Coordinates of C-alpha atoms and ligand atoms in Angstrom, one line a residue:
X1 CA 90.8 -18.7 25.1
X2 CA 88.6 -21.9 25.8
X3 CA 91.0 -25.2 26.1
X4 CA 89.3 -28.1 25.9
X5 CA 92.6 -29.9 26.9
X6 CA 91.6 -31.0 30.4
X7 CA 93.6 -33.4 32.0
X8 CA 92.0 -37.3 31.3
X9 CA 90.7 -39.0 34.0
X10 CA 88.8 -42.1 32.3
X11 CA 89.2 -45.0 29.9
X12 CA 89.0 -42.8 26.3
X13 CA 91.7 -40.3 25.8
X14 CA 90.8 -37.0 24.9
X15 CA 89.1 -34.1 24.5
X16 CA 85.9 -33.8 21.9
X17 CA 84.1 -30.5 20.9
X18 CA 81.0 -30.8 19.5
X19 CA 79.4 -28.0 17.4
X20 CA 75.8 -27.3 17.3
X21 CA 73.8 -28.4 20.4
X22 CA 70.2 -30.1 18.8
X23 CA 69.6 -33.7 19.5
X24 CA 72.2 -35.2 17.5
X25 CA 74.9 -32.7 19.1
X26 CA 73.3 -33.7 22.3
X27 CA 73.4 -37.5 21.4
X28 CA 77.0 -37.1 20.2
X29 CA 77.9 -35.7 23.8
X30 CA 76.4 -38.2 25.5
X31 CA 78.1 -41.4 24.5
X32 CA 81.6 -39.8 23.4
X33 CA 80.9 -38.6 27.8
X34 CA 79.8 -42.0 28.3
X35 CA 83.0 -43.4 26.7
X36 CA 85.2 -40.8 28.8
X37 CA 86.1 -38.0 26.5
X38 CA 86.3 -34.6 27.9
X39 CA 83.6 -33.5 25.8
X40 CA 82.3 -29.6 25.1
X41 CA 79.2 -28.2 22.8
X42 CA 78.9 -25.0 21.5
X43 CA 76.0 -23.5 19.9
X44 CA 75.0 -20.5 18.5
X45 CA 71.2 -20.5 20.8
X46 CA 70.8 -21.7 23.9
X47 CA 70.1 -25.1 22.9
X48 CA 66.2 -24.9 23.3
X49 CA 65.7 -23.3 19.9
X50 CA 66.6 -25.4 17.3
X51 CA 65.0 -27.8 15.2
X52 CA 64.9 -30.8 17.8
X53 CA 62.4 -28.4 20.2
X54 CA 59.3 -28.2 18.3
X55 CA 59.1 -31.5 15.9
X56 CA 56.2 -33.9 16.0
X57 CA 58.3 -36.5 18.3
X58 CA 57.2 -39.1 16.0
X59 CA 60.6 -42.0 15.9
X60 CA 60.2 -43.1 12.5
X61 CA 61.1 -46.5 11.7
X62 CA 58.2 -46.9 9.2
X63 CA 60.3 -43.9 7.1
X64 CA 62.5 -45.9 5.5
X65 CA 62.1 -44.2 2.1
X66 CA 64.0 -41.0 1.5
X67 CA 62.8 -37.8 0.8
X68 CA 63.5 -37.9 -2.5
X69 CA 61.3 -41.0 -3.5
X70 CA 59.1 -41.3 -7.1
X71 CA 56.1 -39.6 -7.4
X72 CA 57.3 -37.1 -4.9
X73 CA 58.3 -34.5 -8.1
X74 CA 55.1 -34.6 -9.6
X75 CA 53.0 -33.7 -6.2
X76 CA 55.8 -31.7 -5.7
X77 CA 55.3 -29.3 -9.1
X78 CA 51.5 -29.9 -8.6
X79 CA 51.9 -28.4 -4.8
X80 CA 54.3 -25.6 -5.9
X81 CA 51.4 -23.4 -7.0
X82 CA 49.1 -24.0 -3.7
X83 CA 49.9 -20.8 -1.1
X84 CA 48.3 -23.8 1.2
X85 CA 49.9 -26.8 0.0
X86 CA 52.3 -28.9 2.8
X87 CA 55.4 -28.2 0.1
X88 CA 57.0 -25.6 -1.0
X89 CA 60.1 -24.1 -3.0
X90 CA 60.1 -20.7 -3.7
X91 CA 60.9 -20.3 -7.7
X92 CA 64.1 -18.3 -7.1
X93 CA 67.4 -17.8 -9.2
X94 CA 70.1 -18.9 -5.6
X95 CA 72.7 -21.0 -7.2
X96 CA 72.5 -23.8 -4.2
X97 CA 68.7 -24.1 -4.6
X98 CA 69.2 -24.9 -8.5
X99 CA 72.2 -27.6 -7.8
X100 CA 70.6 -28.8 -4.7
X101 CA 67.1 -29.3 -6.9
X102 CA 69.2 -31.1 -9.7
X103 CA 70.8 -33.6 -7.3
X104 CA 67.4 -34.3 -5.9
X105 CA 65.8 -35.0 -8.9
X106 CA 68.9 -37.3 -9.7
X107 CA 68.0 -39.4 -6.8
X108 CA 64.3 -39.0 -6.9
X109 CA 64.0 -42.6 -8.7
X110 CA 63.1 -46.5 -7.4
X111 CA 66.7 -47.9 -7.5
X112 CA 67.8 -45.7 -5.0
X113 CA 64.7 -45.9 -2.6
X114 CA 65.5 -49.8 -3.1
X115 CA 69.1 -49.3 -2.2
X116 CA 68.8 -47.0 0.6
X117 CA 65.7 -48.3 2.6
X118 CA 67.6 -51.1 4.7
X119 CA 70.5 -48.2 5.4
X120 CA 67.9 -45.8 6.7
X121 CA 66.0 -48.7 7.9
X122 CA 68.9 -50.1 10.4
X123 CA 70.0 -46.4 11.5
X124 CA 66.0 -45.7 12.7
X125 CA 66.1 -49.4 14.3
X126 CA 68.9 -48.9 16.3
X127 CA 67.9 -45.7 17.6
X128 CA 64.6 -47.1 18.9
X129 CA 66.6 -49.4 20.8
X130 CA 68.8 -46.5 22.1
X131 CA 65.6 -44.3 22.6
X132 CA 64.8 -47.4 25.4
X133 CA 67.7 -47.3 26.7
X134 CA 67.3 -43.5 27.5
X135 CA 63.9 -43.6 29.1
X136 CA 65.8 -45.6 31.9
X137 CA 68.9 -43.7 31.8
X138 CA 67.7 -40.3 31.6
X139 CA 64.4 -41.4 33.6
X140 CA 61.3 -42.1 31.1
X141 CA 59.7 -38.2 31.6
X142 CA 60.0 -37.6 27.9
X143 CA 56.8 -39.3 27.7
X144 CA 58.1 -42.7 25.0
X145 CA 55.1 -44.3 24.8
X146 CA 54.9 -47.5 22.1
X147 CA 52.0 -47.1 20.3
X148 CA 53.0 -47.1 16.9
X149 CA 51.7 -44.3 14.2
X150 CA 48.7 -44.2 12.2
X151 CA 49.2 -42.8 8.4
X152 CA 45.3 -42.0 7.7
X153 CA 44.5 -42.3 3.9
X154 CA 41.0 -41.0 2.5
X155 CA 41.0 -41.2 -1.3
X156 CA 41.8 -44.7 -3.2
X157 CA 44.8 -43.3 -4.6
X158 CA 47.0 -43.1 -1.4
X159 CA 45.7 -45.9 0.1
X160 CA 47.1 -47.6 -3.3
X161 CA 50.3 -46.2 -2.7
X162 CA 50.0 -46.7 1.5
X163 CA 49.1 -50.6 1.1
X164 CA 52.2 -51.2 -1.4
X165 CA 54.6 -49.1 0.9
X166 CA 53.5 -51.5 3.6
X167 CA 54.1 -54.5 2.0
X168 CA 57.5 -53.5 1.6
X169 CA 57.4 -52.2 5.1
X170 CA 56.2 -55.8 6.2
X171 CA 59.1 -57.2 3.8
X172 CA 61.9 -55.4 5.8
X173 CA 60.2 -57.0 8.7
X174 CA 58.3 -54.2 10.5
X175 CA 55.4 -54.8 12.4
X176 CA 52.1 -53.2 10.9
X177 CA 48.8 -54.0 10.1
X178 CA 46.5 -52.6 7.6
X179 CA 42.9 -50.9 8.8
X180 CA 39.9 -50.2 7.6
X181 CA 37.6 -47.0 8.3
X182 CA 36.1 -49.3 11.5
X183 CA 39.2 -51.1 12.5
X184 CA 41.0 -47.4 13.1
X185 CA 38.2 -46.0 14.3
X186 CA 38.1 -48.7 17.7
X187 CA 42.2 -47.8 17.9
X188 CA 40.2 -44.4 18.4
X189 CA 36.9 -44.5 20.4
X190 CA 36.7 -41.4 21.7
X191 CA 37.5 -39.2 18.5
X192 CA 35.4 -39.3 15.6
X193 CA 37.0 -40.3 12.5
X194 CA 36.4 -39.7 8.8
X195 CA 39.5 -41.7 7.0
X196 CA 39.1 -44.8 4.4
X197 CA 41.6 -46.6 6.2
X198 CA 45.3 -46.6 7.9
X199 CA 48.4 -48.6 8.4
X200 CA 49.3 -48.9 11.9
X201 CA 53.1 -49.1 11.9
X202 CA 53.1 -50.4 15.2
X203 CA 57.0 -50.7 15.1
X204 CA 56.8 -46.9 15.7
X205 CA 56.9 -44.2 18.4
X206 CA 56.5 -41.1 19.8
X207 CA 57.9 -38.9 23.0
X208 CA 57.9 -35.3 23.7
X209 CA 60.9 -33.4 22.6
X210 CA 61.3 -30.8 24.8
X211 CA 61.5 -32.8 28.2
X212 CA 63.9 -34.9 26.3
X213 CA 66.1 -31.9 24.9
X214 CA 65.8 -31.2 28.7
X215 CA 66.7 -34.1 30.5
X216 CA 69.4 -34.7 28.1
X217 CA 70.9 -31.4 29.0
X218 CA 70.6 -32.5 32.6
X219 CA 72.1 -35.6 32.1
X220 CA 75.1 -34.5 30.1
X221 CA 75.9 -31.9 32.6
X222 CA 75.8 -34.0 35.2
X223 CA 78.2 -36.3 33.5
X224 CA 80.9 -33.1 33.3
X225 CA 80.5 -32.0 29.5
X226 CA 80.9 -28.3 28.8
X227 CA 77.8 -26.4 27.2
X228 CA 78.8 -23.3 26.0
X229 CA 75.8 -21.7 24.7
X230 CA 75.1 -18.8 22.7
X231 CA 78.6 -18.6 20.9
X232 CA 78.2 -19.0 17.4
X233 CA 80.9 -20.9 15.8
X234 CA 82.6 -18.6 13.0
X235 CA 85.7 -19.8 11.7
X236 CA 87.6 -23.2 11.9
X237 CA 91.1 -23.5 11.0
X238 CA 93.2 -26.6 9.9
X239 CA 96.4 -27.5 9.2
X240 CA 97.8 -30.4 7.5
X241 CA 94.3 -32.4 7.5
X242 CA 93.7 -31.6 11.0
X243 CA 91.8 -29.1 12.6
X244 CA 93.3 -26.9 15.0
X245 CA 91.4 -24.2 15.8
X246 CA 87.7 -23.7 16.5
X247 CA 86.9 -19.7 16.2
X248 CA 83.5 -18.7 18.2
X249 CA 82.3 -15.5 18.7
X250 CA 84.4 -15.0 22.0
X251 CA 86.2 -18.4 22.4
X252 CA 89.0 -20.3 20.7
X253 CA 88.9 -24.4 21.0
X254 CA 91.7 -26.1 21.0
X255 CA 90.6 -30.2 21.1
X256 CA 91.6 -33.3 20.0
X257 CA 88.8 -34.1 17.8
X258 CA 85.4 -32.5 16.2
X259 CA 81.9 -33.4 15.5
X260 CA 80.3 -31.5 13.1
X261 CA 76.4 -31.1 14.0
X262 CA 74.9 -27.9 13.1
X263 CA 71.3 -28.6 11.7
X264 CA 70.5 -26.6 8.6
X265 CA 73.3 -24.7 8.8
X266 CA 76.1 -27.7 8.2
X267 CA 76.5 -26.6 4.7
X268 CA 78.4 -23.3 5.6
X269 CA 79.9 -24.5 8.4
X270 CA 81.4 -27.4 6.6
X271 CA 82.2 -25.1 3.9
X272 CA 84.9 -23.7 6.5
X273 CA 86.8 -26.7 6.7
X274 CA 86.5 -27.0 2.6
X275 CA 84.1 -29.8 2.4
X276 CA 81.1 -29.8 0.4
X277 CA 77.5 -31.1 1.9
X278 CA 75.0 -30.2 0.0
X279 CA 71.7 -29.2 2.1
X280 CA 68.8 -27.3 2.1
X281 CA 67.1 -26.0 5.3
X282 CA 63.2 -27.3 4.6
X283 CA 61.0 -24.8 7.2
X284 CA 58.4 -26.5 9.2
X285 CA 55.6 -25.4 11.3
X286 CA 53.7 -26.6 14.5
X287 CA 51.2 -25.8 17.8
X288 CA 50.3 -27.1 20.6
X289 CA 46.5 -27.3 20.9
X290 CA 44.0 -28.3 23.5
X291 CA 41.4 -29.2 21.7
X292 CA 41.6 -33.0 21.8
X293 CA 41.0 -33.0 25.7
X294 CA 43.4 -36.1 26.1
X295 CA 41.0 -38.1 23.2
X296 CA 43.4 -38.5 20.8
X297 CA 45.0 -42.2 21.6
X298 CA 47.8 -42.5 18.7
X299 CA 50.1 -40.2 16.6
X300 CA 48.7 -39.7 13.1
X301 CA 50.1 -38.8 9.7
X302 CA 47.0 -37.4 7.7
X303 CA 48.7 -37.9 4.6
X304 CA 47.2 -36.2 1.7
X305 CA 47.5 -33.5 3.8
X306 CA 50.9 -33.8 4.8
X307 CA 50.1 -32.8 8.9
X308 CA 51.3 -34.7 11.5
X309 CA 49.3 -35.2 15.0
X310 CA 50.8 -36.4 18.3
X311 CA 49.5 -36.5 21.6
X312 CA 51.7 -35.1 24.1
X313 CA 51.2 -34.6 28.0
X314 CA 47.7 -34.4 27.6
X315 CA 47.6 -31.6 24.8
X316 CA 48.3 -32.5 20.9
X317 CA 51.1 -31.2 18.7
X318 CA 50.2 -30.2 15.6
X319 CA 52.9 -29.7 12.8
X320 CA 53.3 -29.6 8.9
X321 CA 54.2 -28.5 5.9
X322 CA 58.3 -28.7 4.2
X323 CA 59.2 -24.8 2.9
X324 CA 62.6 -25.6 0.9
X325 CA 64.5 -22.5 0.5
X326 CA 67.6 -20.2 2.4
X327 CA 66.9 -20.1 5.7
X328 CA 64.0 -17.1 6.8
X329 CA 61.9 -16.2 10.0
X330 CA 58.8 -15.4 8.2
X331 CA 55.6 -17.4 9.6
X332 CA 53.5 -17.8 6.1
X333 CA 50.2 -17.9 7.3
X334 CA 48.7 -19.3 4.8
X335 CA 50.0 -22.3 5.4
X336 CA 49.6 -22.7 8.7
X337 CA 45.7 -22.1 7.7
X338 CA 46.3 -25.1 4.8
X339 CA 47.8 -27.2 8.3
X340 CA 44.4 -26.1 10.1
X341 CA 42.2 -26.8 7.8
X342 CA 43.0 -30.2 7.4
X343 CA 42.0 -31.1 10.7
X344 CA 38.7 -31.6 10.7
X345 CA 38.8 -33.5 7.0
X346 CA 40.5 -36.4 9.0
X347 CA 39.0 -35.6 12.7
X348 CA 35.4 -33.8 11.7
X349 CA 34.4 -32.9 14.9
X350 CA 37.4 -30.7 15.8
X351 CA 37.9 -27.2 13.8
X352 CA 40.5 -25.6 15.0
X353 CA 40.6 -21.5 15.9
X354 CA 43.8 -20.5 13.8
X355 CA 46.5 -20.1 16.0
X356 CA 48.4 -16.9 17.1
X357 CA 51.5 -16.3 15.1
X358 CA 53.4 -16.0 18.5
X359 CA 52.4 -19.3 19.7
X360 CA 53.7 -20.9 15.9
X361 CA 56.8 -22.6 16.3
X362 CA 58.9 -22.9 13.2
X363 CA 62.4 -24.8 12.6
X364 CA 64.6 -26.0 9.7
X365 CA 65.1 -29.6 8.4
X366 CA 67.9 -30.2 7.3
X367 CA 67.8 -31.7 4.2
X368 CA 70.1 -33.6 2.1
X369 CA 69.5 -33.8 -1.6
X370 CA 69.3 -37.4 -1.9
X371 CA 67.5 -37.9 1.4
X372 CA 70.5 -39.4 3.2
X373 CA 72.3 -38.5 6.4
X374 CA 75.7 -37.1 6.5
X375 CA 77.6 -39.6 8.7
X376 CA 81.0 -40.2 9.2
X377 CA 84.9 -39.5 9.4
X378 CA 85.8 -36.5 6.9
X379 CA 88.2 -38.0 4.2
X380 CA 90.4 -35.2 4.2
X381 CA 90.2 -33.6 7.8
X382 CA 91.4 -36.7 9.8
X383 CA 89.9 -35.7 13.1
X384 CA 86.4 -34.5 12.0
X385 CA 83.5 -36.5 12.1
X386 CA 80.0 -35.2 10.3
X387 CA 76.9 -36.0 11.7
X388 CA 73.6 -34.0 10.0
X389 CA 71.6 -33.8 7.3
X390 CA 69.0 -36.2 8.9
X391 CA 66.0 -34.4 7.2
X392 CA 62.6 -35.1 8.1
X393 CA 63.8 -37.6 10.9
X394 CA 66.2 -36.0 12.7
X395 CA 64.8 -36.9 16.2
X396 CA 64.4 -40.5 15.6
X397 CA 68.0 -41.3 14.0
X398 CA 69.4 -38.5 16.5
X399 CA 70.6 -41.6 19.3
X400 CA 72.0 -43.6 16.3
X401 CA 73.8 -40.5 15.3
X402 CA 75.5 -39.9 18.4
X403 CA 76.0 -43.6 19.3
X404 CA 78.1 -43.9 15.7
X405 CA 79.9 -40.6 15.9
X406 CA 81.4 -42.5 19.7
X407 CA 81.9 -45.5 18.2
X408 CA 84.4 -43.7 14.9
X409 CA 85.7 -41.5 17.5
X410 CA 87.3 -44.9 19.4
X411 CA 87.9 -46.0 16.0
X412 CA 85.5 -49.2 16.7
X413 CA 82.9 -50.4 13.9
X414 CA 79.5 -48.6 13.8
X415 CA 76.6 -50.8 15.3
X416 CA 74.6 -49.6 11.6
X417 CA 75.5 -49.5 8.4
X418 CA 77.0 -45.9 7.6
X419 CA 78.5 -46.9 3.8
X420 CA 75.8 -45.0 2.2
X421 CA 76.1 -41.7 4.3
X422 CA 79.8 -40.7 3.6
X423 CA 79.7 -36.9 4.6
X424 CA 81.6 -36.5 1.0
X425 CA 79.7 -38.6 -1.3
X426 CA 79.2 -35.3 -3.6
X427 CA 83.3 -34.7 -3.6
Ligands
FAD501 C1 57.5 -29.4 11.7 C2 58.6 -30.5 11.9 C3 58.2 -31.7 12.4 C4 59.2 -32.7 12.5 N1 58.9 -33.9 13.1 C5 59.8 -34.9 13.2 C6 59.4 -36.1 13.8 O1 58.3 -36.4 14.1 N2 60.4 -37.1 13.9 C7 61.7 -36.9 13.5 O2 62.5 -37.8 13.6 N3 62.1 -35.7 13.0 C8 61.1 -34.6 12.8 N4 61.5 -33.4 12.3 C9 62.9 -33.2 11.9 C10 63.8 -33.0 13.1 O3 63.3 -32.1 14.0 C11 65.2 -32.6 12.7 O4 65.7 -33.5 11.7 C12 66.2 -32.6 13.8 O5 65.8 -31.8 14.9 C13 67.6 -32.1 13.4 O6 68.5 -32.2 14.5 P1 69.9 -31.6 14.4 O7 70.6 -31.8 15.7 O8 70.6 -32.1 13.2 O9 69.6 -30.0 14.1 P2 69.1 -28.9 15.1 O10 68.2 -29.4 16.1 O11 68.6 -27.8 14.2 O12 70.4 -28.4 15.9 C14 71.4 -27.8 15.2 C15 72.1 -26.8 16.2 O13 73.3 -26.3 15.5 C16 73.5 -25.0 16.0 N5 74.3 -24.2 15.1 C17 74.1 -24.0 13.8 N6 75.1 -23.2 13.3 C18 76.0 -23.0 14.4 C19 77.2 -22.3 14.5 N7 77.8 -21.6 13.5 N8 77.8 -22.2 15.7 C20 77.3 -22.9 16.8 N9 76.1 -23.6 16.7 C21 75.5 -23.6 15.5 C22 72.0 -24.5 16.0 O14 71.9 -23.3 16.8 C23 71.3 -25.7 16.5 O15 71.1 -25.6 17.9 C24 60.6 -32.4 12.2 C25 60.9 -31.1 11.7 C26 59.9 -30.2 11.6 C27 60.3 -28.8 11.1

């Protein structure tokens, strides 16, 4: 048996275990360390194989928009029936893909993009700010470099769509600028470009995940918090509205309060305690590539294509498309081909060889139906907080995450707005 009941040597009392171990786990740790709890984190890998490894690094304040915005159902339907196509949701008769695609479509609508754009919008703000804080407190090796992102339109329509996104960008008072074919192109001398145009979001940013994942690690270590890594967590028991009991493979926690991470796979878990989050793991791809030589100046969203770009450490990461479905290993190929071959459409000069399926990474967003993070203090398990569901910007809200979880933990008001992302909004 594991106790995390160590004796308290600092300001907050207690003992904290966090489960799941990806960059909001990690984030979590952190500050609840930082704030003096006696803090563990269990995960089921060894805390380099999750979804916060192998992402774009992109920190996304310009994605203030959920997933589940208008005119995403139609591209959606139309993509469906592409084996290339960036999206993807296997036609199949599983109970939680039907209720999870009703609840999306629910939400899929312009009153609740209105409504939840400042929420998301505040959450991604403050974690930028965090994300600065890091590069000093962790050392700045993770590479966060302040560039912005460029979202590369070639056809009328998206850059129809693109300018009027901006201008509500520019509205909620992020810094961007609109570019045409030549304006982009002198952002990027040394690569040949073939776009109509961009937006710079020049609010944005970009670092290199696995030297943070890795510093973070260091960091947290250092400051005394327990990783116990490849312990998968299979049963938690609770009492009276209170867990007591955290059941891993070959441990029992005992601890004083728990934060509920777990990626993709926060719907079961949470199903162990009796709450209900809806999520569905959305499978993405991505490869490092050489081929840029160190050209490539600034992280790019080709975005009919649905492929993100960003430098890192001299080589470029290359990721894409959103496979929404039960959680599976299986590398479709075909898709990575789609992710290839939109390369040179946006960057001619560069064709890519098709990489080897062993050198594909894949991972699993986890995404909530309406596109909102799960944040919060359970309602009904009184020492549980629930941080997940951060979809297709997991990285860049991952600080604000793990700055709010410390924050409830000492009971003290969250620096963002978390009304929106109560963990049991579908109670
Ligand atoms: C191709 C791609 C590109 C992306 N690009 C970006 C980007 O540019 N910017 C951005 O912000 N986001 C991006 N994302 C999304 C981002 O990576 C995720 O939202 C984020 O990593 C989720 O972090 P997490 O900590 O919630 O989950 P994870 O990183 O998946 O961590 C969850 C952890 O929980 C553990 N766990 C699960 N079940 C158990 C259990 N029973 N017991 C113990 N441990 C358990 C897992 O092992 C895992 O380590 C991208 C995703 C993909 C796929």
């Amino acid at each position: 048996m594991v106790s995390t009941s160590q004796p308290n040597t600092t300001a907050a009392s207690g003992t904290a275990l966090v489960i799941g171990g990806g960059i909001v786990g990690l984030a979590s740790a952190y500050y609840l360390a930082k704030d003096g709890w006696q803090v563990t984190v269990v995960d089921k890998g060894d805390f380099y194989d999750n979804c916060s490894y192998g992402n774009a690094g992109m920190i996304v304040p310009s994605h203030f928009t959920p997933m589940a915005a208008p005119g995403i159902v139609a591209q959606g339907i139309k993509w469906l029936f592409n084996s290339r196509s960036p999206f993807y949701m296997k036609p199949s008769p599983s109970l939680s893909l039907i209720s999870w695609g009703l609840k999306f479509l629910k939400h899929a609508n312009e009153k609740h993009v209105k409504q939840s754009a400042p929420h998301i919008l505040g959450l991604n703000v403050l974690s930028k700010t965090l994300y600065n804080e890091l590069s000093v407190e962790l050392g700045d090796e993770f590479g966060l470099a302040h560039k912005g992102i460029l979202m590369l339109y070639k056809t009328e329509k998206t850059a129809e769509e693109e300018i009027h996104l901006a201008g509500e960008a520019k509205a909620l008072g992020l810094e961007l600028d609109i570019l045409d074919s030549k304006q982009v192109q002198a952002l990027e001398p040394d690569v040949q470009l073939d776009v109509m145009g961009a937006v710079h979001y020049r609010s944005d940013a970009h670092l290199y995940p696995p030297a943070l994942i890795a510093l973070l690690i260091a960091k947290i270590k250092a400051m005394g918090v327990r990783l116990v890594p490849n312990e998968e967590v299979v049963d938690i028991l609770h009492r009276d509205g209170k867990i007591t009991e955290v059941i891993s493979e070959t441990n029992e926690f005992h601890t004083d309060i728990v934060v509920l991470t777990g990626g993709a796979w926060l719907q079961g878990l949470a199903k162990k305690v009796g709450l209900s989050i809806p999520l569905m793991p959305g499978k993405g791809y991505s490869f490092m590539t050489t081929a840029f030589d160190g050209k490539v100046r600034h992280p790019s969203l080709l975005l009919e294509a649905r492929v993100a770009l960003t430098p890192m450490g001299g080589k470029v990461r290359i990721g894409g498309t959103m496979e929404l479905g039960p959680i599976n290993h299986h590398i479709n190929m075909h898709r990575v081909e789609g992710i290839v071959n939109a390369i040179p459409e946006y960057y001619p000069g560069y064709r890519l060889p098709m990489p080897d399926k062993k050198e594909i990474w894949h991972g699993f967003r986890p995404c909530s139906p309406d596109g909102l993070p799960y944040l919060g203090y359970s309602k009904t398990i009184n020492n549980l907080i629930v941080a997940g569901g951060m979809g297709m910007m997991g990285l860049s809200l991952g600080p604000a995450a793990g700055k709010i979880v410390a924050e409830l933990a000492l009971g003290q008001k969250p620096s963002a707005d978390i009304i929106l992302f109560n963990p049991q909004r579908y109670h």
